[in-house]
Short mmCIF file of C-alpha atoms and ligand atoms in Angstrom, two decimals:
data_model
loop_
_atom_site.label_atom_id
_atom_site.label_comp_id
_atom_site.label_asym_id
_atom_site.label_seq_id
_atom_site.Cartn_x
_atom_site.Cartn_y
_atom_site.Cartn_z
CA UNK A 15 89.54 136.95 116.96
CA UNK A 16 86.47 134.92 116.69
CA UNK A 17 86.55 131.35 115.05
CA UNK A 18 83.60 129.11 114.17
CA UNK A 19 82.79 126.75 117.34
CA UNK A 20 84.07 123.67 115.86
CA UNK A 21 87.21 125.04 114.71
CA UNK A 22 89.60 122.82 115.70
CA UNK A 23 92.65 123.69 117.92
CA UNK A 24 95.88 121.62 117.93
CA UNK A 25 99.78 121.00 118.05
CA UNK A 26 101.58 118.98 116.14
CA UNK A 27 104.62 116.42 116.29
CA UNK A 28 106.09 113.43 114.70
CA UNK A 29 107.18 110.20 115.61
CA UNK A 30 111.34 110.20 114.78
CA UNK A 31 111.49 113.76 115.90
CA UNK A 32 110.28 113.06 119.81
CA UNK A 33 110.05 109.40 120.92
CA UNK A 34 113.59 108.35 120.56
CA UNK A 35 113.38 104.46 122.05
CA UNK A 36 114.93 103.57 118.24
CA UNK A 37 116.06 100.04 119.20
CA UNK A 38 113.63 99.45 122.27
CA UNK A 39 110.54 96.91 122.41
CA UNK A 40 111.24 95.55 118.78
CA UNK A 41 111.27 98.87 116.69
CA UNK A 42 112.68 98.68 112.87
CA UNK A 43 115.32 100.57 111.46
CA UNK A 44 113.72 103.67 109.22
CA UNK A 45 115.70 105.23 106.23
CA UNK A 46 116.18 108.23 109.15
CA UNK A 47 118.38 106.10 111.44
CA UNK A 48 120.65 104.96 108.51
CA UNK A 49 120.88 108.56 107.16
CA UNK A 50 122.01 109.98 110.82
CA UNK A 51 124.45 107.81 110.61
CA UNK A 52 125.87 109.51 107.10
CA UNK A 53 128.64 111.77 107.76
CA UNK A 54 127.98 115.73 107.27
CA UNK A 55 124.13 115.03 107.13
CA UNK A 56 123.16 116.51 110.54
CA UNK A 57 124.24 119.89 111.29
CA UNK A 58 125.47 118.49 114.44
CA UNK A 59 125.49 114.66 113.95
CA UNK A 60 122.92 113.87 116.38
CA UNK A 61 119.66 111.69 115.35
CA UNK A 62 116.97 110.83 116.92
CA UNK A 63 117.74 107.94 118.87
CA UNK A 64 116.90 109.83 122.01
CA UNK A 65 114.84 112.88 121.20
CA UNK A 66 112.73 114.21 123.74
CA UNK A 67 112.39 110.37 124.95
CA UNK A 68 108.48 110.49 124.49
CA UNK A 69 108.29 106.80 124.14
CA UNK A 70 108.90 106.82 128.10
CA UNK A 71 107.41 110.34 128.98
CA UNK A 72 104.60 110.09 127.04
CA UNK A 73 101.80 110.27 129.86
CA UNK A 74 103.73 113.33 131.25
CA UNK A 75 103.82 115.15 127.23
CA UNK A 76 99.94 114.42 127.20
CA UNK A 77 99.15 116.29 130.44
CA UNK A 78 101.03 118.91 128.96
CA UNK A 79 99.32 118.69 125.73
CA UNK A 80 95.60 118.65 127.89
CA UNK A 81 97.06 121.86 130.29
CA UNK A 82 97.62 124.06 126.70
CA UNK A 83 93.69 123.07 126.37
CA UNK A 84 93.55 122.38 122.90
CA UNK A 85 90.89 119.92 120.83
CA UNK A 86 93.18 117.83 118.91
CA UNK A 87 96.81 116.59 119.35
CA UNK A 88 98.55 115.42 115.62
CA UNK A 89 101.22 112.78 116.19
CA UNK A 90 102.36 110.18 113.96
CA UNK A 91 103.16 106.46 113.51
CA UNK A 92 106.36 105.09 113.07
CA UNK A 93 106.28 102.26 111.04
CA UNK A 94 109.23 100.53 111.66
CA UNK A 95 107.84 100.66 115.52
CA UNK A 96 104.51 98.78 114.10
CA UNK A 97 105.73 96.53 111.28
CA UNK A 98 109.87 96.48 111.69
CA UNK A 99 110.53 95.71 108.38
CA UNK A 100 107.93 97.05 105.86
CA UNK A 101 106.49 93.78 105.11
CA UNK A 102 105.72 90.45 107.52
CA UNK A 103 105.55 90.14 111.17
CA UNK A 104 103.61 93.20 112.83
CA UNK A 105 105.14 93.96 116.37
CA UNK A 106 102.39 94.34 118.83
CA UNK A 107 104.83 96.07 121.37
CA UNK A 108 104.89 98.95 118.89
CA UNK A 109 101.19 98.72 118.56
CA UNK A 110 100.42 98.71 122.31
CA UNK A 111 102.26 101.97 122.67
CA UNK A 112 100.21 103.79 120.27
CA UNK A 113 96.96 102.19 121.57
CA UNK A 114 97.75 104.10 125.30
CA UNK A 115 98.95 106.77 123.49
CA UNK A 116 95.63 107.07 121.49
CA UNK A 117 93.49 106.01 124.55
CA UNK A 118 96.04 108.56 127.06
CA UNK A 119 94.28 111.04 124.63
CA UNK A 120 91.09 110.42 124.06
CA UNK A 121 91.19 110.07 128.32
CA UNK A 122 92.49 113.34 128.52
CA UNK A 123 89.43 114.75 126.36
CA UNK A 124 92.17 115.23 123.35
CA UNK A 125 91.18 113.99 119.58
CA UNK A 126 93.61 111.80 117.89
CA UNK A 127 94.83 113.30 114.66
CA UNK A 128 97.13 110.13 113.17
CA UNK A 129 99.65 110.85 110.52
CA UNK A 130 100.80 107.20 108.54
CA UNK A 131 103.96 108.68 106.91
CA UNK A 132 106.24 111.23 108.18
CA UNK A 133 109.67 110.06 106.66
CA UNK A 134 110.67 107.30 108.72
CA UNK A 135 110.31 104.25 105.63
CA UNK A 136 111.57 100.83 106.94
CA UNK A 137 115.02 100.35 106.09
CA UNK A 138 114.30 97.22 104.74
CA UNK A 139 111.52 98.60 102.38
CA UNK A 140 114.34 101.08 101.26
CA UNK A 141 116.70 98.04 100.63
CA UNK A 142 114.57 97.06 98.09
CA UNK A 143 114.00 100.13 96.43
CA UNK A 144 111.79 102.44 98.88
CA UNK A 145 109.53 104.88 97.77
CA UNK A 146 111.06 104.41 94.00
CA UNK A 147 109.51 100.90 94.16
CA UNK A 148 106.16 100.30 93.05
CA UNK A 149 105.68 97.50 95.59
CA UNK A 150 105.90 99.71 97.97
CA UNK A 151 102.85 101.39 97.42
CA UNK A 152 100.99 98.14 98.35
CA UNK A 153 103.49 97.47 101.65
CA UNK A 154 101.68 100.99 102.57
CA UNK A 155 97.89 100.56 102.33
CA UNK A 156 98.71 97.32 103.82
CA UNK A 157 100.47 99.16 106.47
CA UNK A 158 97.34 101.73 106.77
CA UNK A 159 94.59 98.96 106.71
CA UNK A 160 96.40 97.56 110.11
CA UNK A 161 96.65 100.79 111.92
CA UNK A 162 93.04 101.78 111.22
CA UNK A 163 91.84 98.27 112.62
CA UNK A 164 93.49 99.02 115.49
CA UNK A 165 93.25 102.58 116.21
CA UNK A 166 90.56 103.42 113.77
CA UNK A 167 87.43 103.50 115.74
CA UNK A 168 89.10 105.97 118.40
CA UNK A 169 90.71 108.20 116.37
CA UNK A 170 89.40 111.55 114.10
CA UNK A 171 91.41 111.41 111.29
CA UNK A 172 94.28 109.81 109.32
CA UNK A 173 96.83 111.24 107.30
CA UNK A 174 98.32 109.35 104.62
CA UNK A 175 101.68 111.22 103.77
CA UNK A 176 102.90 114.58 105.68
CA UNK A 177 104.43 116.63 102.74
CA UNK A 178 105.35 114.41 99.78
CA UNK A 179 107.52 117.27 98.15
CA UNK A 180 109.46 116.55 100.66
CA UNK A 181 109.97 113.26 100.42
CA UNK A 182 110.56 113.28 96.93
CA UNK A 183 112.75 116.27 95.68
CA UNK A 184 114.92 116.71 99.66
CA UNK A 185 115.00 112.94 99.58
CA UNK A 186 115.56 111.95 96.23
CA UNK A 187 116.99 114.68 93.73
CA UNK A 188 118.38 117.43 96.30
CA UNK A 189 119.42 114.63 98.80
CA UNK A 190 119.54 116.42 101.92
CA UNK A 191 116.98 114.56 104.02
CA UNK A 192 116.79 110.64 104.33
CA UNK A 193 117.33 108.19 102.06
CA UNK A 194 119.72 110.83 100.72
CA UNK A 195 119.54 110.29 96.88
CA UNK A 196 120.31 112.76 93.81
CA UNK A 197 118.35 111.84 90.78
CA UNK A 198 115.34 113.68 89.39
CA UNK A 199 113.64 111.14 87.51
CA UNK A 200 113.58 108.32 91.12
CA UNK A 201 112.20 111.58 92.58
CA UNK A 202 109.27 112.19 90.36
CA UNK A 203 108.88 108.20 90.31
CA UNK A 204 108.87 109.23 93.91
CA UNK A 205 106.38 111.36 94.22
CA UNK A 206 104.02 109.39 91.80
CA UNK A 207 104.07 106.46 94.18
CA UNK A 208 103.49 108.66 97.39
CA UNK A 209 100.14 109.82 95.63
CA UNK A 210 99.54 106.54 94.59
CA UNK A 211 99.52 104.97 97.53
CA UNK A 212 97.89 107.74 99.26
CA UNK A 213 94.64 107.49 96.71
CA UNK A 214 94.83 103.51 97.24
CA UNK A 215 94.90 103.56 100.95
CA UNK A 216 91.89 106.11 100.92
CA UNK A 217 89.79 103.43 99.11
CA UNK A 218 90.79 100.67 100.94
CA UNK A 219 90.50 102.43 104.49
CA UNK A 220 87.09 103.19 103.30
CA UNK A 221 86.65 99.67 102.23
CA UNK A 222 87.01 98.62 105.43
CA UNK A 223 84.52 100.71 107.29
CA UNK A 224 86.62 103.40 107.91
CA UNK A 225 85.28 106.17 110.41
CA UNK A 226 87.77 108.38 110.27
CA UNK A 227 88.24 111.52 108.33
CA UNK A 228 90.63 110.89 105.33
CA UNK A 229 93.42 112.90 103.99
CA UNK A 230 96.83 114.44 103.11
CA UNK A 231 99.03 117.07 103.95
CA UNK A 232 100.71 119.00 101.61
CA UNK A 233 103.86 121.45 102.15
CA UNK A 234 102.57 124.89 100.36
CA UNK A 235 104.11 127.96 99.50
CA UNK A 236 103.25 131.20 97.30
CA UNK A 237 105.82 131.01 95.01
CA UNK A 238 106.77 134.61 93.77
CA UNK A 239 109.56 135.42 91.62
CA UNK A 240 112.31 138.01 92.49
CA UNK A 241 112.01 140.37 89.91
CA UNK A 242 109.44 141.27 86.90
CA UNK A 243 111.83 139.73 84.38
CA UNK A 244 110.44 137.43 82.19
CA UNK A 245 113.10 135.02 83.06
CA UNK A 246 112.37 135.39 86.93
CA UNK A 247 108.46 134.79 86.34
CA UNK A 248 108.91 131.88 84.57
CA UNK A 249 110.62 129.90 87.12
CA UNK A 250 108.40 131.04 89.58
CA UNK A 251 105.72 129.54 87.66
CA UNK A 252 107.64 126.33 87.39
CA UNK A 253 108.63 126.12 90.81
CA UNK A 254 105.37 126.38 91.54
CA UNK A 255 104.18 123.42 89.14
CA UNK A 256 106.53 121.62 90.89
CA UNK A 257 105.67 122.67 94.40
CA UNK A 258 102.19 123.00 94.64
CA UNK A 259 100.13 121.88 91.34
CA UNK A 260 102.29 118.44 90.84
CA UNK A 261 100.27 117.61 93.91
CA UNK A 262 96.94 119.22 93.65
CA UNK A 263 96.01 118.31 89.92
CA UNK A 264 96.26 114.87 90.10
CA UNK A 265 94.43 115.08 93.59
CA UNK A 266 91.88 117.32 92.76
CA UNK A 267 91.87 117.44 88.82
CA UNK A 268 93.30 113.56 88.48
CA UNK A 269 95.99 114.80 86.22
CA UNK A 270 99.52 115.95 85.92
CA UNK A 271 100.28 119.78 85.29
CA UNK A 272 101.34 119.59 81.38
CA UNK A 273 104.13 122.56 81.75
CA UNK A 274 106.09 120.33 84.12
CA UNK A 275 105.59 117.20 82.47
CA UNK A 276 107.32 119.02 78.97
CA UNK A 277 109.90 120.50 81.55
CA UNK A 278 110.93 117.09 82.95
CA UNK A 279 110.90 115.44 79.86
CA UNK A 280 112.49 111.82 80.26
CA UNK A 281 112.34 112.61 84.35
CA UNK A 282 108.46 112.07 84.27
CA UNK A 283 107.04 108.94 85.97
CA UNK A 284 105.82 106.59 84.98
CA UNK A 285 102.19 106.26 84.67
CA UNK A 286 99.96 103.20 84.86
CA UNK A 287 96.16 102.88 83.53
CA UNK A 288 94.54 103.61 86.32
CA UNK A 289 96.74 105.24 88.86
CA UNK A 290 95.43 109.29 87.87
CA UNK A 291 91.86 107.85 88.93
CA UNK A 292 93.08 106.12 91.98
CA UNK A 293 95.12 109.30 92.96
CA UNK A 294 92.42 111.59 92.53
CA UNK A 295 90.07 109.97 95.03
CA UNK A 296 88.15 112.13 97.01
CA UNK A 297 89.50 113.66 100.59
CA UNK A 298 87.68 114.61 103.91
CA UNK A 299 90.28 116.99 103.82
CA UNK A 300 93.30 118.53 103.15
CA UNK A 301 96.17 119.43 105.31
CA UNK A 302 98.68 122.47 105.13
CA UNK A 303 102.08 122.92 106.20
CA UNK A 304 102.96 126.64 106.34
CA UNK A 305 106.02 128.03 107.04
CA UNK A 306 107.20 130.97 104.73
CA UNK A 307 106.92 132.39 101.02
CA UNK A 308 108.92 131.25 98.55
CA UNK A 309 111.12 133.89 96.11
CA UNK A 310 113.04 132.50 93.40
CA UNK A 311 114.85 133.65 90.54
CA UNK A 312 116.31 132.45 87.28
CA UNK A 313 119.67 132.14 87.99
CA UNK A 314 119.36 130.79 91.57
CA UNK A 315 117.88 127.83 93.80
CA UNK A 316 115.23 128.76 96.27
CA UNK A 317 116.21 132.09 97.54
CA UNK A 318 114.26 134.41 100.53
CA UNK A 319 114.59 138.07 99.90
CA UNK A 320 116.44 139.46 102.87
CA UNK A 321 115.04 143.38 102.44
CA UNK A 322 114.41 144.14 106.12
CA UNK A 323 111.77 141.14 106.90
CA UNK A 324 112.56 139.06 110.12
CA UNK A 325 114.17 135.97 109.64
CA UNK A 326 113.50 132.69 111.86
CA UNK A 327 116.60 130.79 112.98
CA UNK A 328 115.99 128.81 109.99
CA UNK A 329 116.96 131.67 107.61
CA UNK A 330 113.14 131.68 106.72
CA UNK A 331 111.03 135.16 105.90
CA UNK A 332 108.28 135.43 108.42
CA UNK A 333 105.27 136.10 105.93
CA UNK A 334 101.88 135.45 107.31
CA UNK A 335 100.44 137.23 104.29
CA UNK A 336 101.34 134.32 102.20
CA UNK A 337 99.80 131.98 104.39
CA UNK A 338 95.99 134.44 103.32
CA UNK A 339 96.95 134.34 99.52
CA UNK A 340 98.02 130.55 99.44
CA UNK A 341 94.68 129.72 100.92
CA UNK A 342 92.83 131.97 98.93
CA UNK A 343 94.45 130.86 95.73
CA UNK A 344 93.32 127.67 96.07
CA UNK A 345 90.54 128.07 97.18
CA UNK A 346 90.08 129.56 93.99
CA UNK A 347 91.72 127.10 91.65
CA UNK A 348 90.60 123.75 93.13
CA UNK A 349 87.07 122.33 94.25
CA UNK A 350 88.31 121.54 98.34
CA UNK A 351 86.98 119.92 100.94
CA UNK A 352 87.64 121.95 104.04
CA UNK A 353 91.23 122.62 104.98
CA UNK A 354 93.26 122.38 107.71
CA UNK A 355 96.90 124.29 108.75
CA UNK A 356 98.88 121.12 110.28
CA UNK A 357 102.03 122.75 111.16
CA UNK A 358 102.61 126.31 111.38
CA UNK A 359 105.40 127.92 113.35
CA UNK A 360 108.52 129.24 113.86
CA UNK A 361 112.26 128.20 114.96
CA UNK A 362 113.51 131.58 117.43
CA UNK A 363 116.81 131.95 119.33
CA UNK A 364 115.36 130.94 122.58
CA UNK A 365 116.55 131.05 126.33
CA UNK A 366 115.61 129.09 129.32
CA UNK A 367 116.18 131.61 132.23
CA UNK A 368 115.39 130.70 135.68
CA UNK A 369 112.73 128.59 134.74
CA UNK A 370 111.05 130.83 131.55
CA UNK A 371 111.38 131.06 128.07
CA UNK A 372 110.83 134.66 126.90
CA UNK A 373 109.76 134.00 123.41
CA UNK A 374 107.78 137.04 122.43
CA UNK A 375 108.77 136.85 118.43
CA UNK A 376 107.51 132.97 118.31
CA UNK A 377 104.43 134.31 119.84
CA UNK A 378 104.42 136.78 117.68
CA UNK A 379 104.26 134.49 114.59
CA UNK A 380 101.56 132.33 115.71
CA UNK A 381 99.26 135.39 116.11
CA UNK A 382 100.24 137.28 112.88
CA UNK A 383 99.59 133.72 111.04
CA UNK A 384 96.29 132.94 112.91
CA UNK A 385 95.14 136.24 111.97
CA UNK A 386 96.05 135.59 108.45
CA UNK A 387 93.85 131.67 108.38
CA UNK A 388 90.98 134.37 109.92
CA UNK A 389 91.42 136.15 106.78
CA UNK A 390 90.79 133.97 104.01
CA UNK A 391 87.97 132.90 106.53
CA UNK A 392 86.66 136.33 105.86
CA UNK A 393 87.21 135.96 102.77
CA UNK A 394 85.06 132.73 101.80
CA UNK A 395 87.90 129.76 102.47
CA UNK A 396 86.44 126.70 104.88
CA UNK A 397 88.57 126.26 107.17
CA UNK A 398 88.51 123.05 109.97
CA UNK A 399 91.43 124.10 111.95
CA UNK A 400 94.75 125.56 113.14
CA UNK A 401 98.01 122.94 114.57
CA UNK A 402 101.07 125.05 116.16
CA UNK A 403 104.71 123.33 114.74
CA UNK A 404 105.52 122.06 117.45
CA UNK A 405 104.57 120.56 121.10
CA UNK A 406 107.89 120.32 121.97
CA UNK A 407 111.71 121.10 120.79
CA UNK A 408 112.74 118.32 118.93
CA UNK A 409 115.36 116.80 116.42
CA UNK A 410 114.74 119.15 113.52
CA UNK A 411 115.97 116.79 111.18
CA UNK A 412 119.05 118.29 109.10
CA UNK A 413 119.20 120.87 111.32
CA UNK A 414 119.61 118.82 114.57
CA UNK A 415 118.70 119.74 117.94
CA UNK A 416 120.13 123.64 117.81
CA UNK A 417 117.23 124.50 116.27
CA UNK A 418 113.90 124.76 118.68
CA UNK A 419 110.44 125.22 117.23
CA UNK A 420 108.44 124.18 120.71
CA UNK A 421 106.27 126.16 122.16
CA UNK A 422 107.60 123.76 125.42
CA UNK A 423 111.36 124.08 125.86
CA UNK A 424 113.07 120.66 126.02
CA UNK A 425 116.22 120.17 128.16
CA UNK A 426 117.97 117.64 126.40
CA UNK A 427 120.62 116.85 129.05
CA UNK A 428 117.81 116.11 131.77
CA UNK A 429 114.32 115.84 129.82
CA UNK A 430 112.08 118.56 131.34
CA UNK A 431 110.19 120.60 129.83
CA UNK A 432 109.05 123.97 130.83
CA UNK A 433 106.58 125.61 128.97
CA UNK A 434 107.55 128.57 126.90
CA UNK A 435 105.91 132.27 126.63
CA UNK A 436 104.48 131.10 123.32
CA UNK A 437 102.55 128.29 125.00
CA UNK A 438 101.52 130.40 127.50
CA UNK A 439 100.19 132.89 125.58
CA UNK A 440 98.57 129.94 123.15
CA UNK A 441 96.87 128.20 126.27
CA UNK A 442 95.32 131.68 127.39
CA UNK A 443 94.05 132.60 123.78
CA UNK A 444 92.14 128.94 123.41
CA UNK A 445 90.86 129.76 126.63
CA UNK A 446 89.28 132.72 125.18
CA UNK A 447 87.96 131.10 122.54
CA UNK A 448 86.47 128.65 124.25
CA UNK A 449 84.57 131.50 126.38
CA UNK A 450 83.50 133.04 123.35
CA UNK A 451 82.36 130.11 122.11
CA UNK A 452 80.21 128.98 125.54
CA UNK A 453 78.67 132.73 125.39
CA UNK A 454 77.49 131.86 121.75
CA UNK A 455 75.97 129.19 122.48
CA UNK A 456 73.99 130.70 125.84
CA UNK A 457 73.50 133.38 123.75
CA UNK A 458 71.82 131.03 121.42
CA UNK A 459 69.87 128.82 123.92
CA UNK A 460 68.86 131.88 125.64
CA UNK A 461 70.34 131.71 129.14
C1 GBH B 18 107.97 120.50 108.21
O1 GBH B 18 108.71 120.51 107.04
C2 GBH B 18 107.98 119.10 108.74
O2 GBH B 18 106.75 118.46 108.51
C3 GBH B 18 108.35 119.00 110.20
O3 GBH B 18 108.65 117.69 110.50
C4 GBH B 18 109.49 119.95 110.47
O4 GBH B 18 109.99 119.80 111.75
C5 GBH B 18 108.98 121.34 110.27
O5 GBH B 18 108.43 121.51 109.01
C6 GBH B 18 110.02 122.42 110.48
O6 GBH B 18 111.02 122.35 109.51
O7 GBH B 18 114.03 124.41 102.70
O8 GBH B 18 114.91 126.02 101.12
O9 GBH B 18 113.33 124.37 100.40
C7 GBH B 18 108.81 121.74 106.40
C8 GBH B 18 109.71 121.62 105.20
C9 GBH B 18 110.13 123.95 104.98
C10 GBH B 18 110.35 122.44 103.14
C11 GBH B 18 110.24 125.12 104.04
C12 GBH B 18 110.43 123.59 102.22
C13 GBH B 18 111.12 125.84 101.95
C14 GBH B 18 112.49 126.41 101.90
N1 GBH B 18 109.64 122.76 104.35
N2 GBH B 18 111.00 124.74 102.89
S1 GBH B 18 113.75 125.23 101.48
#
């Protein structure tokens, strides 16, 4: 496989998932601890007061990250660790760990990708209404103006929001994910304020002399429906509407898609003068988060068609063709800057066995859904580059610690890590690019 030379190579983690240290050096609570803490919400009523205990190990996860060899390393914030309660006093403990976290990295030869949001809200901000409150739009690109001026001239890019679908509709109307609430209209309200607040932050990080590329990161999906009946078709294209175009019209087309406005009805947001304009400011790029197809069907929720495709431990379709025709698609239906995947991977039954982790199908999913980024590269779609979900095993959220999506393992009873197949075989094939890429350019230069 050949890749442009400045293709970008990464992995990926976030903050509540790996640092643990919840209470230590003046850290907030975030809408995460409180929902841990929820009975029945955690598959097996862990949280991630522990995790992989980054906070202290994270020198030791960075020379792992530098051994795999790859150009970029996406982490995120916690802003509870930062700014404990939303609003006020900023804690400059929290701030001095990601400054040797960012400077550990750029040390190490790594770039910095920073993600702002990824789900861990202030409790307090979520005591006054969270992401439902308009206020706390402006508590974010308050929030974002304070990171860049202390990170911001050593890092490559910021993310405002890591998958606001997510946020919205498994935080607000389906309730399974933190801050756990069940109404569709405070979701849409939802995600209207994450896109906000993204768009607002863009022009004031800018304002500010911003050198970093700017963007967002989307969860996408093909959405295909489960039979040819018109019934089936027409919540696919719903689902989709509400999936994929809720987000990308009013960033790229600074509007809502009409079909799911009339289907919410009374559950649309509301809408200030303004805010479509503000949302719709332009990007430096856009980030994907691709894990599987979606199927649906009339009568159903989300469904995956079983019919003799491999499942990950998630109960997810492996289907690295959808990962081609998502990028194709909109490449097709939206004027983008380039794109990046910013998660991609795969949760496999794995087994630490005198000191190796034989995970041939994970590795086996990376390559099948490289190959497919390569293809819509083939086929015309810019592409900036490719970030394995994840570093490390870590708290998977709803799903706990039983399920591992590392391409390190993580013992969680004594903290080491031991580098699985999968990152084996990823370290080897970056250093083949990166020999391809040195004969270009002696090829090109002439020696
Ligand atoms: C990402 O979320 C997160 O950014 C990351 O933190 C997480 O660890 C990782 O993926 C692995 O889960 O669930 O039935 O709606 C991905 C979340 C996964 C949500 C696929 C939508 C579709 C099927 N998305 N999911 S369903």
């Amino acid at each position: 496989m050949n890749f442009p030379p400045d293709f970008v190579w990464g992995v990926a983690t976030s903050a509540y998932q790996i640092e643990g240290a919840a209470t230590e050096d003046g850290r907030g609570p975030s809408i995460w601890d409180s929902f841990c803490r929820v009975p029945g919400a955690i598959a097996d009523a862990s949280d991630g007061s522990q995790a992989c205990e980054h906070y202290q190990r994270w020198a030791q996860d960075l020379d792992l990250v530098a051994d795999l060899g790859v150009d970029a390393y996406r982490f995120s914030v916690s802003w509870p660790r930062v700014r404990p309660t939303g609003s006020g006093a900023w804690n400059s403990k929290g701030l001095d760990f990601y400054e040797r976290l960012v400077d550990g990295l750029l040390a190490r030869g790594i770039k910095p990708y920073l993600t702002l949001n990824h789900w861990d809200l202030p409790q307090a901000l979520q005591d006054q209404g969270g992401w439902a409150q308009r206020d706390t739009v402006h508590r974010f690109v308050e929030y974002a103006q304070g990171v860049q001026a202390l990170l911001g001239d050593r890092l490559s890019s910021i993310t405002t929001h890591n998958e606001p679908w997510v946020i919205a509709m498994l935080g607000h109307d389906s309730g399974i994910f933190a801050p756990g609430l069940k109404r569709r209209a405070t979701a849409m309200q939802v995600s209207h304020h994450l896109l906000l607040s993204h768009g607002l932050a863009l022009q004031a990080l800018r304002a500010d002399g911003s050198r970093c590329e700017l963007g967002i990161v989307l969860n996408l999906s093909p959405v295909q429906p489960a039979s040819a009946s018109p019934a089936d078709v027409q919540k696919a294209s719903l689902e989709d509407g509400m999936l994929l175009r809720w987000y990308m019209d009013p960033l790229f087309h600074a509007r809502y898609p009409q079909d799911v406005l009339e289907h919410l009805g009374a559950d649309a947001p509301q809408v200030r003068a303004g805010d479509m304009e503000a949302m719709a400011t332009p990007m430096d790029f856009l980030g994907l988060n691709y894990y599987t197809r979606a199927v649906v069907s009339a009568e159903g929720p989300w469904d995956v068609k079983r019919g003799g495709r491999e499942l990950t431990e998630m109960g997810w379709e492996v289907y690295p063709e959808g990962l081609t025709q998502l990028l194709l698609r909109l490449h097709q239906d939206y004027r983008l800057p380039p794109m990046y995947v910013t998660e991609n991977g795969g949760a496999f039954k794995d087994q630490l066995s005198q000191g190796r982790v034989a995970d041939a199908a994970r590795t086996r999913y990376l390559t099948q859904h490289i190959a497919a980024v390569q293809e819509a590269m083939r086929q015309g779609v810019c592409m900036a580059g490719y970030m394995v979900w994840s570093l490390l095993d870590n708290f998977e959220w709803a799903s706990g610690y039983d399920k591992r999506f590392g391409i390190v393992h993580v013992d969680y009873d004594t903290q080491q890590r031991t580098l699985k197949d999968s990152g084996r075989w990823y370290r080897d094939f970056l250093q083949r690019q990166r020999a391809a890429r040195h004969a270009a350019e002696a090829a090109l230069t002439g020696d």
